Tab-separated table of C-alpha atoms in Angstrom:
chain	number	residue	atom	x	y	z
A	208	UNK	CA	31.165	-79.886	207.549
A	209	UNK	CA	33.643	-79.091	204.734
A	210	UNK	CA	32.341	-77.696	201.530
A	211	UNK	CA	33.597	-80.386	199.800
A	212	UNK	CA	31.639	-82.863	201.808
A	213	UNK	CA	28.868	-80.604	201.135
A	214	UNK	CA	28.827	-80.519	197.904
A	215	UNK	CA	29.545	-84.531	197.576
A	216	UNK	CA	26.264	-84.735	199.698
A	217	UNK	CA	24.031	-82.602	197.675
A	218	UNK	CA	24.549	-83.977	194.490
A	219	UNK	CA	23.960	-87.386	195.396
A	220	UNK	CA	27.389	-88.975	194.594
A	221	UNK	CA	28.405	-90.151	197.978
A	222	UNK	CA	31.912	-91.439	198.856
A	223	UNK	CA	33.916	-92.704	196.844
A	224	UNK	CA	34.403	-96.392	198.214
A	225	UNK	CA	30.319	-96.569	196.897
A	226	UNK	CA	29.813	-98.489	194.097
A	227	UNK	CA	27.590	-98.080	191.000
A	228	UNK	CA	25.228	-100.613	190.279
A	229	UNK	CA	22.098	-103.248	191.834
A	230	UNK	CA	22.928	-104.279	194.973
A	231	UNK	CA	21.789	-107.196	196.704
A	232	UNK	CA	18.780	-107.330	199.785
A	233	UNK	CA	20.871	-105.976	203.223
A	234	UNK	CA	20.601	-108.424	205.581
A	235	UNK	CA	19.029	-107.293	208.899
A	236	UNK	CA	21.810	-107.740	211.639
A	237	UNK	CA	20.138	-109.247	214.852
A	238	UNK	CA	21.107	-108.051	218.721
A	239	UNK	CA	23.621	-109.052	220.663
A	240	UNK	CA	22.154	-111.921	222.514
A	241	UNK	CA	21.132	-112.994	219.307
A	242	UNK	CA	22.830	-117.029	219.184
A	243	UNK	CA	22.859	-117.390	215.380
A	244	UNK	CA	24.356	-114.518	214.399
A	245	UNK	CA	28.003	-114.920	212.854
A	246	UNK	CA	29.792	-111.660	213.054
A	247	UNK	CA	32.808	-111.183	210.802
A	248	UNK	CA	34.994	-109.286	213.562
A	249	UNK	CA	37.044	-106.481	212.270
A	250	UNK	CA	38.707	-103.156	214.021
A	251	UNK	CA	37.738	-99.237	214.520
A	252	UNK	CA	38.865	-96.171	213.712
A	253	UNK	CA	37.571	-92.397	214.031
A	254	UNK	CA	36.970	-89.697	211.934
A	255	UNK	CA	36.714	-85.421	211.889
A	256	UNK	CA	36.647	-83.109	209.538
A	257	UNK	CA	39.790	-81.888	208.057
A	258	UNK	CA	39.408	-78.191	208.781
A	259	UNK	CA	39.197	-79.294	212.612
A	260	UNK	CA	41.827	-81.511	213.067
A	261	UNK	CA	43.963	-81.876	215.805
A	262	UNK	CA	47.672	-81.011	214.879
A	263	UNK	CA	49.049	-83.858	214.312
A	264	UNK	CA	51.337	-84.446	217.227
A	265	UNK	CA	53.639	-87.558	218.438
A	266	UNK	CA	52.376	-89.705	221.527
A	267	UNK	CA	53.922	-88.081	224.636
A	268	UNK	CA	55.609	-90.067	226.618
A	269	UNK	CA	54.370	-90.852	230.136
A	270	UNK	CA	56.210	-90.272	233.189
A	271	UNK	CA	57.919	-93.410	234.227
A	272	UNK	CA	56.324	-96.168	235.872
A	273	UNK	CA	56.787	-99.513	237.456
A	274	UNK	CA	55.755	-102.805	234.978
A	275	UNK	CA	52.440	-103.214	235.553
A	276	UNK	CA	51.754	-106.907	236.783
A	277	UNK	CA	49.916	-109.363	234.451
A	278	UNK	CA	46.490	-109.277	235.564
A	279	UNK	CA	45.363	-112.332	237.616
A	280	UNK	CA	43.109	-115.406	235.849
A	281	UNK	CA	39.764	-114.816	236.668
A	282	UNK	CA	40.157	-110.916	237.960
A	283	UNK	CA	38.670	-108.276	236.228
A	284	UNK	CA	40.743	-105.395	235.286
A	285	UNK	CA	39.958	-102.360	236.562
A	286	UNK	CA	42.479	-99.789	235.604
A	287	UNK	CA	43.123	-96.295	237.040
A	288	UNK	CA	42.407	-93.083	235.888
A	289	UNK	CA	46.531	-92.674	237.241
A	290	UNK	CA	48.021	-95.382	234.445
A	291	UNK	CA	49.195	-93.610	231.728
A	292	UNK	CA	48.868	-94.966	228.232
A	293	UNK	CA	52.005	-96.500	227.988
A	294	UNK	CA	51.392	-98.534	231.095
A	295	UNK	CA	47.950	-99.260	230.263
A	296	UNK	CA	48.901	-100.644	226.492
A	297	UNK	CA	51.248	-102.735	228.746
A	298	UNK	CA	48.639	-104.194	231.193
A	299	UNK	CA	46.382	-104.981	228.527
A	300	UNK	CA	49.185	-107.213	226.730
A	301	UNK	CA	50.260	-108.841	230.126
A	302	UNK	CA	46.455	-109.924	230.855
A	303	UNK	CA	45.297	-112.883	231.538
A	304	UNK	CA	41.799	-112.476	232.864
A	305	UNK	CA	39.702	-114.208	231.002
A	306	UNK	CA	40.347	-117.979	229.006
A	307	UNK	CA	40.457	-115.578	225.788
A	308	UNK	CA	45.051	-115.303	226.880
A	309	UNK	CA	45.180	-119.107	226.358
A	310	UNK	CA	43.844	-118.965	222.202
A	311	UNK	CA	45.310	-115.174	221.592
A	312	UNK	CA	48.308	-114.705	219.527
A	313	UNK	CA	48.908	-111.309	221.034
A	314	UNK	CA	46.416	-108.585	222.161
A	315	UNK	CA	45.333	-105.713	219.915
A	316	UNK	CA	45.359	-102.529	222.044
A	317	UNK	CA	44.139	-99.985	219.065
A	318	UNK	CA	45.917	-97.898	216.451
A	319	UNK	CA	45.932	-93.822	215.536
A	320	UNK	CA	46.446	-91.024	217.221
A	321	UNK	CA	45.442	-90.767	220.942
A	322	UNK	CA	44.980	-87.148	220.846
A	323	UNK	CA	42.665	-87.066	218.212
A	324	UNK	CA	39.122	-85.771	218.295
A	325	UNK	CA	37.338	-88.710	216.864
A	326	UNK	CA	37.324	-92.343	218.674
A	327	UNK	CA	35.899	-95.562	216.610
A	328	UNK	CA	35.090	-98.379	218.670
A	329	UNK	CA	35.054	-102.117	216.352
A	330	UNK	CA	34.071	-105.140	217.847
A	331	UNK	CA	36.812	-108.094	218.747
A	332	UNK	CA	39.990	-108.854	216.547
A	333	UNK	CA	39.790	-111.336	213.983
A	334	UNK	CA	42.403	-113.500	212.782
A	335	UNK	CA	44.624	-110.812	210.626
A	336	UNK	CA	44.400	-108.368	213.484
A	337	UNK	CA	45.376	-111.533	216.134
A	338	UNK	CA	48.228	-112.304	213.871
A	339	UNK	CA	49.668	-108.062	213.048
A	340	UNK	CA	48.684	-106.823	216.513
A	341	UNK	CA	46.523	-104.212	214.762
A	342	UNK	CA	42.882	-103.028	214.341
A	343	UNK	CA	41.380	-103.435	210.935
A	344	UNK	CA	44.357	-104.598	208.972
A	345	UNK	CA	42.250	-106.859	206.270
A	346	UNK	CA	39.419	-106.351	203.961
A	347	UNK	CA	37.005	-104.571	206.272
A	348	UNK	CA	40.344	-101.965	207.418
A	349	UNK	CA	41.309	-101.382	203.994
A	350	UNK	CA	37.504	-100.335	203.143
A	351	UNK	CA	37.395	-98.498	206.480
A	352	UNK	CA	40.673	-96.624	205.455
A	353	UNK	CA	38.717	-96.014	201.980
A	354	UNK	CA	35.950	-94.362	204.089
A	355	UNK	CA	38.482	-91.973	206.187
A	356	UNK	CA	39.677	-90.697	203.145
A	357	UNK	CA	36.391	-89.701	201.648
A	358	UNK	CA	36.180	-87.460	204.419
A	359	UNK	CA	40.106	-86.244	204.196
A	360	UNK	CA	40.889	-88.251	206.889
A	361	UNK	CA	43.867	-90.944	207.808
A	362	UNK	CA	43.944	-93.632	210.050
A	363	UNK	CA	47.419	-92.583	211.733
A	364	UNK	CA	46.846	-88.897	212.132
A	365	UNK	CA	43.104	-87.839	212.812
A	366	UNK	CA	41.624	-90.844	214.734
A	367	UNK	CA	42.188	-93.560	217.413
A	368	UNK	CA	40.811	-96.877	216.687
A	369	UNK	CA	40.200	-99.774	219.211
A	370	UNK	CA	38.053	-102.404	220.303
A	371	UNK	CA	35.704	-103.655	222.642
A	372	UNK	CA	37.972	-106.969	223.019
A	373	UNK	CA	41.750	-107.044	223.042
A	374	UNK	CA	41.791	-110.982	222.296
A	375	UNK	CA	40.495	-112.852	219.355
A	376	UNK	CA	37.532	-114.415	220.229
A	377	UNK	CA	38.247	-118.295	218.975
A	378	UNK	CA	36.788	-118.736	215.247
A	379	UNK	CA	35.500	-115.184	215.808
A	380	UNK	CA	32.818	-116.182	218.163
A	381	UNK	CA	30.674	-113.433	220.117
A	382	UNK	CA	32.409	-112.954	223.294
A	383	UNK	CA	31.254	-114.431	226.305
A	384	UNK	CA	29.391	-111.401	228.944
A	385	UNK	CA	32.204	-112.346	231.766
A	386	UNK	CA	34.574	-111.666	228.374
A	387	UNK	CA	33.383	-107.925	227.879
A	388	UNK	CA	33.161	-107.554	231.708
A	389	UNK	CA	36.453	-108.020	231.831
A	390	UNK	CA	37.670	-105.895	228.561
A	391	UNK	CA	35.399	-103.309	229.453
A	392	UNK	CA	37.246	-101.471	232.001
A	393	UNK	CA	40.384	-101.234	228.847
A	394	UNK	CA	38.092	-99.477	226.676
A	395	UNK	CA	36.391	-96.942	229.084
A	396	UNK	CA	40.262	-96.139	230.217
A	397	UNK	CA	40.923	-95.699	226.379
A	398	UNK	CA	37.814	-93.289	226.195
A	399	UNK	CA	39.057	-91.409	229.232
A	400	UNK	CA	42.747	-90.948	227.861
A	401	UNK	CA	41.503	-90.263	224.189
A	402	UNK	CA	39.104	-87.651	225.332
A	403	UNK	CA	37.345	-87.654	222.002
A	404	UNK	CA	34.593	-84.958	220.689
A	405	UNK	CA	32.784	-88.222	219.188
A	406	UNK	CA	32.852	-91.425	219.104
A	407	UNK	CA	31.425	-93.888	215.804
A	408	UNK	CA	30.453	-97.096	216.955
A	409	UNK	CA	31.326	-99.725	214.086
A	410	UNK	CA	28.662	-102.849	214.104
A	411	UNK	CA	25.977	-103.784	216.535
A	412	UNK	CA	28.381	-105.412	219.153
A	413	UNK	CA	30.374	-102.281	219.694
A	414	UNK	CA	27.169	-99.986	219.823
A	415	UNK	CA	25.155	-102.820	221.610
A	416	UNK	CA	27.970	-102.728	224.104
A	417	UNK	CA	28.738	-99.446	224.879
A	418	UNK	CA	25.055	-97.842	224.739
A	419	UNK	CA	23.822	-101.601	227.174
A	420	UNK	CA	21.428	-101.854	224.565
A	421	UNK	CA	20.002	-104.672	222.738
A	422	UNK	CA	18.529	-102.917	219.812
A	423	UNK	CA	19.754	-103.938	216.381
A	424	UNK	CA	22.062	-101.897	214.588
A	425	UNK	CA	19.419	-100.696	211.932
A	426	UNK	CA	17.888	-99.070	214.945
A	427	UNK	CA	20.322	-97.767	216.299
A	428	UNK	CA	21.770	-95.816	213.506
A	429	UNK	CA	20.750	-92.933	211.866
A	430	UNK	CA	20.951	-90.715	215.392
A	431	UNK	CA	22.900	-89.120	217.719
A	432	UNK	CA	23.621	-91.185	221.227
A	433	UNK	CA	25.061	-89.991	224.181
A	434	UNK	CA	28.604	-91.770	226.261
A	435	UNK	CA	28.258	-89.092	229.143
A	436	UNK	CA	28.773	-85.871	227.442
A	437	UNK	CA	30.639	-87.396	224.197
A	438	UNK	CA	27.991	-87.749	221.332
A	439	UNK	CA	28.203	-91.162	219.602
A	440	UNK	CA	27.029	-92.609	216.038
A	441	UNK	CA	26.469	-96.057	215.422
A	442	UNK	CA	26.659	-97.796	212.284
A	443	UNK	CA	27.441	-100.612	210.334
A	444	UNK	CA	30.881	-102.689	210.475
A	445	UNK	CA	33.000	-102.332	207.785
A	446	UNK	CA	33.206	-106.325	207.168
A	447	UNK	CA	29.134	-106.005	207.029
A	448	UNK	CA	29.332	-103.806	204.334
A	449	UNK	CA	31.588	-106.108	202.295
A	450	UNK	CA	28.428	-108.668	202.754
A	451	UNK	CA	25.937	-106.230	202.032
A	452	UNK	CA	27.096	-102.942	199.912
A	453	UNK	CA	23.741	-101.740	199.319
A	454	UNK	CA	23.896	-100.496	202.950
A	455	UNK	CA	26.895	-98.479	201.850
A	456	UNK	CA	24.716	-94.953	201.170
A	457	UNK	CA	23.176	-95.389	204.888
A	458	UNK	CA	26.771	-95.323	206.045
A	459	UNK	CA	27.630	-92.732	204.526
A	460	UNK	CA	24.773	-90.864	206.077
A	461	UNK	CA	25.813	-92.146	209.507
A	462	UNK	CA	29.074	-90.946	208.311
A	463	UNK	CA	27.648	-87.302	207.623
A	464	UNK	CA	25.754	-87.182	210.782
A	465	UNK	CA	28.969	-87.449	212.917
A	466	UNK	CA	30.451	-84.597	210.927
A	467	UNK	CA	27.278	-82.574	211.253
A	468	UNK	CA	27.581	-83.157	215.394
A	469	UNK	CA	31.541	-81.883	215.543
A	470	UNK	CA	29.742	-78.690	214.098
């Protein structure tokens, strides 16, 4: 951890996207199968310490390949380890798996830097990020942005940001399980191209879904998880913390944590 972060930490001040005052009572988020819950569905992003960033590097480009065919209705995606990135990006936009292609404006692969060391793994589009083709491009991504910076990072050069779900779930409904079976495959390609040393979770669906647990999120954070051999954080969305600010400081510890683990 940088001695700036260090010194932030010790002294109580936290980041800077923290505001001074009373806040209101959090409100406890409930798991996944939980049927009344009424996520606000943002994007991800990743984050590292600045001393240990990668070098900033363009995408390289991948060896030419054949258009990869639109993915049948009803058939799982299951790409391979062989598809390089740009190929993959493509076969996520041409899919049509799942009844999510007939409501989507467009997919929303991710955003950032593939090469980077940190991954962060949101939840589902919403309507913004349906409409841009982006992760996190409202509220919840400009206060995700806000908490990159506190720790010296940016969006487009230190982390890669995607989703569990490429498609906007209709009025931001929880996806249906034949939904993430499908998506799932996307992601854990994304993981395996990325390569990152760690991976935040943002919100109970993402960490729900990739630790196939149904604790809540208060449970979940505050720890170190395991994806294989990549250590993963969980903690809260960004759009939950625009409900509930008073769980700002416990992000920020989450936030810590993850720095702590990249050593």
């Amino acid at each position: 951890m940088s001695r700036r972060l260090t010194l932030v930490d010790a002294m109580g001040l936290g980041p800077a996207w923290y505001p001074r005052g009373t806040y209101p009572q959090a409100e406890a988020e409930a798991p996944l199968a939980t049927a009344a819950a009424q996520p606000v569905y943002g994007e991800s992003a990743t984050l590292l310490p600045p001393q240990e960033n990668k070098p900033a590097v363009p995408t390289p480009a991948p060896p030419a390949q054949s258009e990869p065919a639109a993915v049948a209705p009803g058939v799982a995606a299951q790409p391979t380890p062989q598809l390089g990135w740009a190929a993959l990006a493509q076969t996520v936009a041409a899919c049509q798996a799942c009844p999510l292609a007939a409501t989507r404006r467009q997919t929303v692969f991710g955003r950032g830097n593939p090469e980077a060391r940190w991954m962060l793994v949101g939840e589902a589009p919403g309507e913004q990020e349906d409409r841009q083709g982006e992760p996190f491009v409202g509220r919840a991504g400009q206060l995700l942005d806000n908490m990159l910076a506190a720790l010296g990072l940016d969006r487009e050069r230190d982390v890669y940001i995607a989703n569990v779900i490429k498609c906007r779930p209709p009025g931001n409904r929880n996806p249906e399980p034949a939904e993430i079976a499908t998506c799932r495959g996307y992601l854990d390609a994304q993981i395996a191209h990325v390569k990152p040393d760690i991976i935040l979770a943002l919100g109970r669906f993402a960490a729900q879904t990739l630790l196939g647990s149904n604790e809540t999120i208060g449970r979940l954070r505050g720890r170190e998880h395991r994806l294989g051999d990549i250590p993963l954080v969980a903690t809260f969305h960004p759009a939950y913390l625009l409900r509930s600010p008073s769980e700002k400081a416990r992000a920020w510890q989450d936030l810590l944590l993850a720095c702590r683990l990249l050593g």
